[in-house]
Short mmCIF file of C-alpha atoms in Angstrom, two decimals:
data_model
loop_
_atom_site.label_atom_id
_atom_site.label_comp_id
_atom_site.label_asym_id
_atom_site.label_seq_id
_atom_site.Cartn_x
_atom_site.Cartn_y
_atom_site.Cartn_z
CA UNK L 721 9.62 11.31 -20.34
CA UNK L 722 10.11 7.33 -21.07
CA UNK L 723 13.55 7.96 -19.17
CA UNK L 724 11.97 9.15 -16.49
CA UNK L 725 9.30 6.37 -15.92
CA UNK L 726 11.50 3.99 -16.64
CA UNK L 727 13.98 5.16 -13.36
CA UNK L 728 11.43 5.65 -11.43
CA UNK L 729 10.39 2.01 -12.20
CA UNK L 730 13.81 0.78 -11.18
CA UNK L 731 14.09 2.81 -8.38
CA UNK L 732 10.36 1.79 -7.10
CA UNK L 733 10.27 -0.41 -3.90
CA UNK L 734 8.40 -2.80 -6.13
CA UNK L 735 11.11 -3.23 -8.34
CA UNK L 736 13.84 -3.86 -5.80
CA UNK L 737 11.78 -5.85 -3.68
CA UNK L 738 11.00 -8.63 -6.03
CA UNK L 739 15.05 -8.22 -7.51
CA UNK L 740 16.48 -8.87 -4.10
CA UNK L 741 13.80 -12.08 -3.54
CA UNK L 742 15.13 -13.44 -6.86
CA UNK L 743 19.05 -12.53 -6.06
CA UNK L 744 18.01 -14.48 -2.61
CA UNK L 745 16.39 -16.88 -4.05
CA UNK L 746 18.76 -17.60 -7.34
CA UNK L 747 22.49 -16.47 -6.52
CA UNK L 748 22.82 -19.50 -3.36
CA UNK L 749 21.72 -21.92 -5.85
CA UNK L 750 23.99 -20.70 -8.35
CA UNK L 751 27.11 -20.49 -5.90
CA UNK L 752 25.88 -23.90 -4.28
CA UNK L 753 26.41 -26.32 -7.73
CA UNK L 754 30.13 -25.30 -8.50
CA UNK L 755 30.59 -26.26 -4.78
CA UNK L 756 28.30 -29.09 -5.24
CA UNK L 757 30.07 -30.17 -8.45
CA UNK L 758 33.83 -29.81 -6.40
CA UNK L 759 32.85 -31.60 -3.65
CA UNK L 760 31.08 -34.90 -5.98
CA UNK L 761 34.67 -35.01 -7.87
CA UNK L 762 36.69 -35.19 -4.98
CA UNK L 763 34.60 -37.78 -3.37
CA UNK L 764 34.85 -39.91 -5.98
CA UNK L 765 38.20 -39.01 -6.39
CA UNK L 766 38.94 -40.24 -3.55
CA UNK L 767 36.50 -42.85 -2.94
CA UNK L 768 38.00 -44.61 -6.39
CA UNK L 769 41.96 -44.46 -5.29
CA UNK L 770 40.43 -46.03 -1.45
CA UNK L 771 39.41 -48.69 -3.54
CA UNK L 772 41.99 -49.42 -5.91
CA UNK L 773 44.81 -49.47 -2.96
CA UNK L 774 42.53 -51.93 -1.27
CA UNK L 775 42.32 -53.99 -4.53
CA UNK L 776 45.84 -53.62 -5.12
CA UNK L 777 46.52 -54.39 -1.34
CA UNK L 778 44.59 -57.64 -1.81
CA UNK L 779 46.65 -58.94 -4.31
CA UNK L 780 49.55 -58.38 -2.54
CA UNK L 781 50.38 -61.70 -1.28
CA UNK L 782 49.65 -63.47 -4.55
CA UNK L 783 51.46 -61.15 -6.59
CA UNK L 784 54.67 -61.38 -4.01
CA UNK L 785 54.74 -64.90 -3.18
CA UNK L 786 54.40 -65.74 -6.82
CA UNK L 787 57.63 -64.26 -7.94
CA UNK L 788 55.54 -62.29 -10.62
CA UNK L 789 57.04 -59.02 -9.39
CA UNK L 790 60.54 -60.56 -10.32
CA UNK L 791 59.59 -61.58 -13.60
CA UNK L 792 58.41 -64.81 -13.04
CA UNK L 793 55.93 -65.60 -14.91
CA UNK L 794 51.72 -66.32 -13.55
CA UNK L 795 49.03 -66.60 -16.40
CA UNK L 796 46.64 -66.94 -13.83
CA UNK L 797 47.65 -63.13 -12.94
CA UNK L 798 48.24 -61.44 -16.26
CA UNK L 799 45.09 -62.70 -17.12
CA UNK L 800 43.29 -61.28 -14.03
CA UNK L 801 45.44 -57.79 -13.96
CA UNK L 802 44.80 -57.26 -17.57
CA UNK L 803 41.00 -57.67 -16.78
CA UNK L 804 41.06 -55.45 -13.92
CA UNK L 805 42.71 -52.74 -15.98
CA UNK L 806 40.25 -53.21 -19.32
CA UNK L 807 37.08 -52.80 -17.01
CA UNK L 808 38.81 -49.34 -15.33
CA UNK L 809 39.37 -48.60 -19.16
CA UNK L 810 43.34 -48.36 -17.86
CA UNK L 811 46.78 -49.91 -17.05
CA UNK L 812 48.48 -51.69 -14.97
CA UNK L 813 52.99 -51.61 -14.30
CA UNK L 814 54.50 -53.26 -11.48
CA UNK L 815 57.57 -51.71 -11.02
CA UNK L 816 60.57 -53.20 -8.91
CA UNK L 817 62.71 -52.13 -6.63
CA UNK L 818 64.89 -50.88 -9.13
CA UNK L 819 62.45 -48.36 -10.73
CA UNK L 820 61.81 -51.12 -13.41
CA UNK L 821 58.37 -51.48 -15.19
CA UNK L 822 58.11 -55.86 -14.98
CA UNK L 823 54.49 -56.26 -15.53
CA UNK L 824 52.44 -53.80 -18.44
CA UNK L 825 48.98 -54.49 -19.00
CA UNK L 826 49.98 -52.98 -22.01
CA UNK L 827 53.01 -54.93 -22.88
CA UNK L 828 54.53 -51.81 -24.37
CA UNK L 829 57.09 -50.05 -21.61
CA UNK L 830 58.42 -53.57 -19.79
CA UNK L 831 62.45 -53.04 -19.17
CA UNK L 832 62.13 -49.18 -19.00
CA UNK L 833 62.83 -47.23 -15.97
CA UNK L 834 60.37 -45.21 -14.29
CA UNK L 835 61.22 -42.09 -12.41
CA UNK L 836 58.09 -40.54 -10.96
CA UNK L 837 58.13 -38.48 -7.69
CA UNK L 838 54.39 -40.78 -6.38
CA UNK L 839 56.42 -44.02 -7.16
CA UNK L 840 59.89 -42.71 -5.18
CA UNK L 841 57.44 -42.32 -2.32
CA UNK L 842 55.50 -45.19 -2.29
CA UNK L 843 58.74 -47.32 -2.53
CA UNK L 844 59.06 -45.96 0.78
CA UNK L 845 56.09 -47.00 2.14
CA UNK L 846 53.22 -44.57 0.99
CA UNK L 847 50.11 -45.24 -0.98
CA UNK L 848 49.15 -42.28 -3.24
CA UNK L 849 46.94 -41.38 -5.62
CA UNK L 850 46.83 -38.43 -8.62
CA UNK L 851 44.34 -37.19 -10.92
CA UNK L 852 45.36 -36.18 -14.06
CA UNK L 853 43.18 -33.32 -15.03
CA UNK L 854 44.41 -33.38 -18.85
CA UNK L 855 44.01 -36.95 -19.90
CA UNK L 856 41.06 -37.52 -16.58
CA UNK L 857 43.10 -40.24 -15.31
CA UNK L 858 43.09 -41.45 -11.83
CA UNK L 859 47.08 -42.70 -10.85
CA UNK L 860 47.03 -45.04 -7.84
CA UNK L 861 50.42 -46.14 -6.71
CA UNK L 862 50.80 -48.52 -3.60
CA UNK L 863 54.08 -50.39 -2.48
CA UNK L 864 54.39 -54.41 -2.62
CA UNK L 865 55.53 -56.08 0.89
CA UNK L 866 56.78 -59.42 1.19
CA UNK L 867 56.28 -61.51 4.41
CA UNK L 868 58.91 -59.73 5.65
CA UNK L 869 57.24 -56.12 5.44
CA UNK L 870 60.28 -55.50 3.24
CA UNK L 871 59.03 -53.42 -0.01
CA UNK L 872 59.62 -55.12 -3.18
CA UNK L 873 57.82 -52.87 -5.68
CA UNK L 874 55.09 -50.99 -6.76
CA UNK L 875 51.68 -51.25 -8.35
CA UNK L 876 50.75 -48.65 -10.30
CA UNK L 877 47.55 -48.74 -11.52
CA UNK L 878 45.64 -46.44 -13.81
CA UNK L 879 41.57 -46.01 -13.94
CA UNK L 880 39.97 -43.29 -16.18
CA UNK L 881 37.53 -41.20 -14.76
CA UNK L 882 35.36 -40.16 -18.15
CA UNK L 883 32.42 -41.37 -16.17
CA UNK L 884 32.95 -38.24 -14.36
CA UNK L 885 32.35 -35.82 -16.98
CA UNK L 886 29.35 -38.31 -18.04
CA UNK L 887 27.88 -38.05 -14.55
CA UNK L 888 28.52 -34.12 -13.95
CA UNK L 889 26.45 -33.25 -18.04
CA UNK L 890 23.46 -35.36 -16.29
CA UNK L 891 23.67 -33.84 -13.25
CA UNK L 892 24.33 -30.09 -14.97
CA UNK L 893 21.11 -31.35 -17.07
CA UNK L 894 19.30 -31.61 -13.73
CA UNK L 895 20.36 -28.63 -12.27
CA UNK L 896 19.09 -26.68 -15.55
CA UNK L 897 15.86 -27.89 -15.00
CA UNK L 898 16.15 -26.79 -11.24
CA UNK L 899 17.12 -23.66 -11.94
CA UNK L 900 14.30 -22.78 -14.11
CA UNK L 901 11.75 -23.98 -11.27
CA UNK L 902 13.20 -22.66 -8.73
CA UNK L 903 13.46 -19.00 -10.57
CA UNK L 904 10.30 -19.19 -11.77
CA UNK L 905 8.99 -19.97 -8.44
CA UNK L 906 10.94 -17.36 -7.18
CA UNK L 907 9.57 -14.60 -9.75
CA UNK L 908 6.67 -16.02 -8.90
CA UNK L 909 6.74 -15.36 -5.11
CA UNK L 910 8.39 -12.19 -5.61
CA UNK L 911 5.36 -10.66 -7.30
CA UNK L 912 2.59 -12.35 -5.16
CA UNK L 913 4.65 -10.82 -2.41
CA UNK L 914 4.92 -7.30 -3.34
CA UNK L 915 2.00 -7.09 -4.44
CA UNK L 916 0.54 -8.10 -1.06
CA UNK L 917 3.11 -6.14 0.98
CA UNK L 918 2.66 -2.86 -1.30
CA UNK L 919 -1.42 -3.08 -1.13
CA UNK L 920 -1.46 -1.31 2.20
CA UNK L 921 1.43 1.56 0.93
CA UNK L 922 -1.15 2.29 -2.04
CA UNK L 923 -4.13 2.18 0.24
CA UNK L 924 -2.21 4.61 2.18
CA UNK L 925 -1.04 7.11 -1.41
CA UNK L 926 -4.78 7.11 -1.46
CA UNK L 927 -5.41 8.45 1.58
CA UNK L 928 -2.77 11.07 1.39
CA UNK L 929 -4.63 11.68 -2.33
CA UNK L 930 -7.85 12.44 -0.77
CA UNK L 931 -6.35 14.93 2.26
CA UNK L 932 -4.38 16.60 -0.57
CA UNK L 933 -8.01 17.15 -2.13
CA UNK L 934 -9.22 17.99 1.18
CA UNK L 935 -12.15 15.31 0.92
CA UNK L 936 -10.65 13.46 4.41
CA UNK L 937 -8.95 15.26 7.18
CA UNK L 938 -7.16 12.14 8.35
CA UNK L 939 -5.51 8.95 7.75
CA UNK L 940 -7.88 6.28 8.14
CA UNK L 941 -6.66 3.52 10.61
CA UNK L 942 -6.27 0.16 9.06
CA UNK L 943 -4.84 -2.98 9.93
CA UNK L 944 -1.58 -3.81 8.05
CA UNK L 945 2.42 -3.87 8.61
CA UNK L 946 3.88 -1.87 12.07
CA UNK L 947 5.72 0.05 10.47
CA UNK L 948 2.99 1.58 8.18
CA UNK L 949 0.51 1.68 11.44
CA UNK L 950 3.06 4.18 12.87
CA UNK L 951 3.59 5.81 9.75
CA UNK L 952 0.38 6.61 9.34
CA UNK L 953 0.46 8.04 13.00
CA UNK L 954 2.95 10.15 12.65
CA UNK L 955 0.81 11.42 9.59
CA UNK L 956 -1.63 11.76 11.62
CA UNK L 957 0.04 13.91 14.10
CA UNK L 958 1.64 16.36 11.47
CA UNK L 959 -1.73 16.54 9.76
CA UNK L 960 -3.05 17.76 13.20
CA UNK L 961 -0.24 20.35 13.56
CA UNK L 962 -0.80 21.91 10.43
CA UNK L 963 -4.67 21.80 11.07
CA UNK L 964 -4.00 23.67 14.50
CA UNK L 965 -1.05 26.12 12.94
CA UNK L 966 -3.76 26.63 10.53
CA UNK L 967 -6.19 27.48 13.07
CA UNK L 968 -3.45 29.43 14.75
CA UNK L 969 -3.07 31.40 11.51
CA UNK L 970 -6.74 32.69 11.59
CA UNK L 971 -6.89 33.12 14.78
CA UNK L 972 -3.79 35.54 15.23
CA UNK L 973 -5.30 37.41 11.84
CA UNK L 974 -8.75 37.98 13.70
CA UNK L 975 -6.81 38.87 16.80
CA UNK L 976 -4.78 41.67 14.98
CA UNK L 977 -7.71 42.67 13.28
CA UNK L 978 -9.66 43.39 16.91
CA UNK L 979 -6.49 45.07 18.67
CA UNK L 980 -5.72 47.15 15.98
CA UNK L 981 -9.26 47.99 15.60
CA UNK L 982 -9.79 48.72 19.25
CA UNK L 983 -7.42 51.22 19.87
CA UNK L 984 -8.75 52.84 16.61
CA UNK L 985 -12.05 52.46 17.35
CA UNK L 986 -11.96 54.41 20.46
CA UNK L 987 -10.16 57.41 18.52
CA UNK L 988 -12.73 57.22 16.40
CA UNK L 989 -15.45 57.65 19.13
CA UNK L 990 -13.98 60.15 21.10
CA UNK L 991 -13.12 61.95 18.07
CA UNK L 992 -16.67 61.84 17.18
CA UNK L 993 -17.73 63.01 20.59
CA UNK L 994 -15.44 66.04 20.14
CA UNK L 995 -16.93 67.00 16.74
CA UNK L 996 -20.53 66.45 17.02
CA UNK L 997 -20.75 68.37 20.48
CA UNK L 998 -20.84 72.52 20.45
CA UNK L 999 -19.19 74.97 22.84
CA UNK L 1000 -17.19 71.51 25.05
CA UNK L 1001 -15.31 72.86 27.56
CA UNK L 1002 -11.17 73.16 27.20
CA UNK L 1003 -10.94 70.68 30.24
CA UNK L 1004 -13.44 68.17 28.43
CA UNK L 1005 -11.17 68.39 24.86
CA UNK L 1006 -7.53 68.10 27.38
CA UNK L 1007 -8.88 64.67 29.07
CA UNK L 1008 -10.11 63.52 25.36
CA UNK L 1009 -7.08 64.34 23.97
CA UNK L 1010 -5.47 62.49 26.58
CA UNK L 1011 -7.45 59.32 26.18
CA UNK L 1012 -6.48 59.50 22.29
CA UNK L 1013 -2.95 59.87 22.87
CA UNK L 1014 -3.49 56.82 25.46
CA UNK L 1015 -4.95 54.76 22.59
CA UNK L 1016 -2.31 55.81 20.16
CA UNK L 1017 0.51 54.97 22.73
CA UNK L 1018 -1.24 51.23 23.06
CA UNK L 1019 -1.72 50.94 18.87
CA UNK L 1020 2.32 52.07 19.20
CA UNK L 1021 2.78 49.50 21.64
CA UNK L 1022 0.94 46.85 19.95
CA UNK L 1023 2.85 47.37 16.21
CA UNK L 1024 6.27 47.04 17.85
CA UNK L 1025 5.62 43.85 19.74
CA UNK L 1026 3.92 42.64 16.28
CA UNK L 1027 7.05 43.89 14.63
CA UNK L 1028 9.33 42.02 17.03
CA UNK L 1029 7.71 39.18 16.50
CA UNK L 1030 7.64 39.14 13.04
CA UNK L 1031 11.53 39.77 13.48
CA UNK L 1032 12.13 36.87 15.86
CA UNK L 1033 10.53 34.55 13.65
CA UNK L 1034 12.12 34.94 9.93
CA UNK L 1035 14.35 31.83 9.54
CA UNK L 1036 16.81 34.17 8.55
CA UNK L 1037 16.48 35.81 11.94
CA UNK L 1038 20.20 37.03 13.13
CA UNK L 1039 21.29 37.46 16.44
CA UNK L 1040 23.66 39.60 17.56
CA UNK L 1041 25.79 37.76 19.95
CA UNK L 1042 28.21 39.27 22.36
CA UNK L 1043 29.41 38.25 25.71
CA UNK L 1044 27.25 40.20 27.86
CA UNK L 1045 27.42 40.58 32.09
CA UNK L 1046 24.15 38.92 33.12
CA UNK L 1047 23.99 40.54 36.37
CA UNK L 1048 24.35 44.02 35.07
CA UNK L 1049 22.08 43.58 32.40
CA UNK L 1050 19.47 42.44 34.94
CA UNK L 1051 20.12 45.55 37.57
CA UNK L 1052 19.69 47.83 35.04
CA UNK L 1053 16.51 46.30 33.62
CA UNK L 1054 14.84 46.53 37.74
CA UNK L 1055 16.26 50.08 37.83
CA UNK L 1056 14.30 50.75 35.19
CA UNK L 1057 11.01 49.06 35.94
CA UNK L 1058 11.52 50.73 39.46
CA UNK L 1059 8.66 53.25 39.16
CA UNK L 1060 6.10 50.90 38.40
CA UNK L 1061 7.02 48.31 41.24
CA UNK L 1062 6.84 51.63 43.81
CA UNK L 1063 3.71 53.06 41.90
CA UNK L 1064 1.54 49.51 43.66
CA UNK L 1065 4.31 48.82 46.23
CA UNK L 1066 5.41 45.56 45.11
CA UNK L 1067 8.97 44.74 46.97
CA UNK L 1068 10.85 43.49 43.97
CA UNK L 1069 14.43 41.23 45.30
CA UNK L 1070 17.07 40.35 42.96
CA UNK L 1071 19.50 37.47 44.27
CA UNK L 1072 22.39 36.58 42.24
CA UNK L 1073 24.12 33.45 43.52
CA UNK L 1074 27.88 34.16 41.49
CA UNK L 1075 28.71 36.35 38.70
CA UNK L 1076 27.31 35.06 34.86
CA UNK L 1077 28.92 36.19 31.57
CA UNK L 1078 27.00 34.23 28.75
CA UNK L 1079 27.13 34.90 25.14
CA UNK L 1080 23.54 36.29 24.15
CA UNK L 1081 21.91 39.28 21.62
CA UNK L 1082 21.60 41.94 24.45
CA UNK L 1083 18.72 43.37 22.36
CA UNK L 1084 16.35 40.19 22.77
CA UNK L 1085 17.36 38.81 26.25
CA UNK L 1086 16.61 41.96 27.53
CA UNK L 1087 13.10 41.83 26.14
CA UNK L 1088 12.89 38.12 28.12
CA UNK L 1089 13.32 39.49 31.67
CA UNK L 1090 11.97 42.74 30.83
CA UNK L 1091 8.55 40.80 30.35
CA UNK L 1092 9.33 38.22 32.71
CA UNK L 1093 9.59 41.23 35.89
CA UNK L 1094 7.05 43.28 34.54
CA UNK L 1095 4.05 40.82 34.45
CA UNK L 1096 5.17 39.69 37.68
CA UNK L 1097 4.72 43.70 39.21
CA UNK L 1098 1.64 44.28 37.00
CA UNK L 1099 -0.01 40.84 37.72
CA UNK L 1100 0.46 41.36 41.16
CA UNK L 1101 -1.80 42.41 44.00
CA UNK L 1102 -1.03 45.88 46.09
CA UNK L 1103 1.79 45.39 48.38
CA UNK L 1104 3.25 42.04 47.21
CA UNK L 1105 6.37 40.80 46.19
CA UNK L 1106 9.09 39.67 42.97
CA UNK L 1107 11.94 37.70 43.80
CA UNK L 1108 14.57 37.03 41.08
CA UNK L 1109 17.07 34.98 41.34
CA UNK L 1110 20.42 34.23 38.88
CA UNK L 1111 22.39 31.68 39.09
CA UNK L 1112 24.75 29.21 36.63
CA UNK L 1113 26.41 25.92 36.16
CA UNK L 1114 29.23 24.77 33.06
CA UNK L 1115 26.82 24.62 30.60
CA UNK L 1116 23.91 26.96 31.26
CA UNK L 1117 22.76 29.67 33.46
CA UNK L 1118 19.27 30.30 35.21
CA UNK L 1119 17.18 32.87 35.98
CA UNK L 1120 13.58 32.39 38.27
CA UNK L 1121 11.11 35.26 38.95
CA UNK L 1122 8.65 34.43 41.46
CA UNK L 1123 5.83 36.50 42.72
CA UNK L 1124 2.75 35.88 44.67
CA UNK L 1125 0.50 37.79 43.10
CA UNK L 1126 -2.62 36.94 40.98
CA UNK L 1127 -1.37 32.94 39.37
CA UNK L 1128 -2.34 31.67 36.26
CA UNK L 1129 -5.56 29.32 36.14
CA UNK L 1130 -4.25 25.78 35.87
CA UNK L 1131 -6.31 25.52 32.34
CA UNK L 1132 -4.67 28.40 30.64
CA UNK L 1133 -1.26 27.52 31.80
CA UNK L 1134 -0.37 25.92 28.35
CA UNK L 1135 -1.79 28.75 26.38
CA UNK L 1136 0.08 31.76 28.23
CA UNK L 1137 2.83 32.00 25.27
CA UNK L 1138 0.26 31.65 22.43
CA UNK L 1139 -0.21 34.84 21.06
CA UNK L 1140 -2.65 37.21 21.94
CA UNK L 1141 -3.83 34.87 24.75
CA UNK L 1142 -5.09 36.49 28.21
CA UNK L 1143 -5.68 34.36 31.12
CA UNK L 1144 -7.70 37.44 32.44
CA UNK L 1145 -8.80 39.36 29.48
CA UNK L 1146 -10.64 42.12 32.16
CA UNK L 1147 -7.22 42.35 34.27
CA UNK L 1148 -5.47 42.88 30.96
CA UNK L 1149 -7.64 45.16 29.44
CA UNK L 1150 -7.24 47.40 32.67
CA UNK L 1151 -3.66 47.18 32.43
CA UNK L 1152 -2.64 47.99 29.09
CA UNK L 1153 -1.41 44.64 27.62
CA UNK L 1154 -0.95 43.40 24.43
CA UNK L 1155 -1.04 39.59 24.65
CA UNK L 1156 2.09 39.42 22.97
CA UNK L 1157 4.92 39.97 25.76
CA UNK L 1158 5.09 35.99 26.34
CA UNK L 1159 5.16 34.87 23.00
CA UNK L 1160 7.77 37.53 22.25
CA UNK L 1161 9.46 35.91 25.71
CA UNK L 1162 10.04 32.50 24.15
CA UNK L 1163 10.57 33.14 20.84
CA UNK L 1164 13.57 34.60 21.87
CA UNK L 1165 14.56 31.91 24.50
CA UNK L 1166 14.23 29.73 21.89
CA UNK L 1167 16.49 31.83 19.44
CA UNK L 1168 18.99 31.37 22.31
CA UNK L 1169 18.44 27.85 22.45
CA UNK L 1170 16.74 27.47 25.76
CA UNK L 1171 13.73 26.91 27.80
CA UNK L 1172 11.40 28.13 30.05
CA UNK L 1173 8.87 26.64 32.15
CA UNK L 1174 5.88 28.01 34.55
CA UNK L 1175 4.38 26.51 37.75
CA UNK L 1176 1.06 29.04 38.70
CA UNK L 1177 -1.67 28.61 41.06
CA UNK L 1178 -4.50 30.77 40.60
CA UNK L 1179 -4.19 33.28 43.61
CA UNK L 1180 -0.78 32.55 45.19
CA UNK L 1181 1.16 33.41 42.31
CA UNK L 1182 3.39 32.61 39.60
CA UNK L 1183 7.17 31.15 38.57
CA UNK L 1184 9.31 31.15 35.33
CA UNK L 1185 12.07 29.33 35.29
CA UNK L 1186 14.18 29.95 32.38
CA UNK L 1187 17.75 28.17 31.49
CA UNK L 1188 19.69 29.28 28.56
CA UNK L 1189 23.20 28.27 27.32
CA UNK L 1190 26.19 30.03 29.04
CA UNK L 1191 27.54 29.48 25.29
CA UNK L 1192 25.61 30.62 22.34
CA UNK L 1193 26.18 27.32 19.21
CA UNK L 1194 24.51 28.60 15.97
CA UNK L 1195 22.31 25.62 14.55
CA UNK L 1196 23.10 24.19 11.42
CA UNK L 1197 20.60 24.42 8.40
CA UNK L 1198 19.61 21.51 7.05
#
């Protein structure tokens, strides 16, 4: 359980929020002072052998002129030179031409050769400097010119650089301290911060709390960061999806309950009627018969669209796709609904613009245009018309049916594939339906991943337009 808590902490937004202020906040400064510490030791570096050479350059003349870099000998100079190279806590050599060490600060190496790759150079002109990393020695070496701009020798002259080291443990000192304001400053930020950006996220876990316990229905709306604004819209939406699917729910369960009960009902009644009566005629106990097996055909009727549905929408649902001949399919379905168009004279036209093979479950696009054509003929008025039409592109094909019968009232347009739902309950009543052909209509469009849409006009009469894919891709499950 501790193991637990103790991810979750580290995997909290609090948690990372105020880590990544302090890595912000901490790891520049800690990349910055190596860089910082580099870049002082090469300046001065560098800053030191500029100002040696132009010591060394200003001595030039005297030291030249003088004969000291022959051997002569200048107490004025050895004195100077040797106080020079006791306050840069160093040494001074003048070398000759000959790679000769004439002058030592030192007095130790005078008469030895010198072979060093700086003094080689600056014999030829160059003024260089090294640092000696080992013994922290700066190495300046700059040539001696005589009037002549002949070179003569070299002055090599060595300056140690412990102050350095001194100046880099005071600075490091400094940079201590620094660091331990500047992360506790940091920490310090980092909480204040999350805990004002994370008020509004546990305002909003409360919220969600108290719809879970069903005391609020919705998010309340409160001022904080955009992102949670729309969050909490989004919640809001879902929240009134569910409410509606819940509403939905009940409201298909009472509407099962009254057509199941109808159909029964009316048994029930004209059963009655037969029993409780004495000596009723044969014709009187044919036409109730007849109206019972009417109601029993409807109940019939009513179960297998209720079973389709339930079919169509299992998430598991299969279809059973097969490359099937549109235009057949659809002649065979008007041959079929024939009788009924020529029982109220309704002219029903099929026009088929070029020959469609798509890749559909036979079983459940039939059921689509089946509907489709016979809502057209029953919602019709005496004498009018259907037109269907097929047609296709590269990617989908089309089918419209049209008819000018009865229309659809603008304000039930939207509701016409909700279950149960009858723009004109008397009409529908009269005819026989169930309420359930459209809803079984785009459930399966939608199985076939495609659409259908409806322009009505109460009175002139109704389109569908539906498009489906020529070729049937199975979605993935997430």
């Amino acid at each position: 359980m501790k193991n637990r808590i103790s991810l979750s902490f580290f995997r909290s937004i609090w948690f990372r929020t105020v880590f990544l202020i302090i890595c912000v906040g901490i790891i520049p400064f800690l990349v910055c002072v190596p860089i910082s510490l580099g870049a002082y030791e090469r300046v001065s570096i560098h800053t030191d052998a500029t100002n040696l050479m132009a010591q060394v350059i200003s001595y030039n003349n005297q030291i030249v002129t003088s004969g000291y870099v022959t051997g002569e000998e200048n107490d004025i100079l050895d004195t100077e030179l040797k106080a020079i190279a006791e306050s840069y806590n160093g040494r001074i050599l003048i070398i000759n031409s000959s790679l000769k060490i004439i002058r030592d600060s030192f007095s130790a190496d005078i008469g030895k050769t010198v072979i060093w790759e700086n003094i080689i150079y600056s014999m030829q002109g160059e003024s260089l400097y090294y640092f000696d990393k080992l013994t922290n020695y700066l190495i300046v070496s700059v040539p001696l010119t005589n009037s002549e701009g002949d070179i003569v020798g070299v002055l090599v002259i060595n300056k140690s650089m412990d102050y350095l080291d001194q100046n880099k443990d005071v600075f490091n000192s400094y940079l201590m301290i620094g660091a331990v304001v500047i992360l506790s400053m940091t920490i310090i930020i980092a909480v204040l911060s999350q805990i004002r950006f994370s008020r509004p996220m546990k305002n909003l876990e409360k919220s969600l709390d108290a719809i879970i316990r069903e005391s609020e229905s919705v998010l309340p709306e409160e001022k904080s960061f955009v992102e949670l604004e729309s969050i909490s819209s989004k919640f809001n939406e879902v929240i009134g999806k569910l409410h509606s699917i819940d509403e939905s729910r009940q409201e298909f369960v009472s509407n099962v309950s009254h057509e199941l009960k109808t159909p029964l009902t009316s048994m029930k009644v004209l059963a009655d009627s037969l029993n409780g009566s004495e000596d009723v005629p044969i014709e009187m106990y044919k036409e109730f018969m007849l109206d019972i097996g009417e109601e029993i055909d409807r109940e019939t009727k009513i179960i297998n669209d209720l079973l389709s549905l339930v079919r169509m929408d299992k998430s598991g649902a299969v279809l059973n796709i097969s490359a099937v001949n549109i235009n057949e399919l659809i002649e065979h379905i008007l041959k079929r609904l024939k009788p009924i168009a020529e029982k109220s004279d309704i002219e029903v036209v099929y026009e088929s613009f070029r020959p469609v093979v798509a890749e559909v479950d036979e079983v459940k696009f039939t059921l689509v245009v089946t509907n489709l054509v016979e809502n057209a003929i029953k919602y019709n008025n005496e004498g009018g018309w259907v037109h269907i039409s097929l047609n296709s592109d590269h990617q989908y094909f089309y089918i419209k049916v049209e008819d000018n019968g009865l229309g659809i009232p603008e304000d039930s347009v939207e509701h016409i594939f909700e279950r149960f739902y009858r723009a004109d309950k008397s009409h529908s009543r009269e005819i026989g339906g169930t309420g359930l052909g459209l809803a079984i209509t785009k459930s399966s469009i939608a199985m076939h991943n495609g659409e259908i849409k409806v322009h009505s006009k109460l009175g002139e009469g109704s389109t569908f337009d539906v498009r489906i894919p020529l070729n049937y891709i199975e979605k993935e499950v997430q």
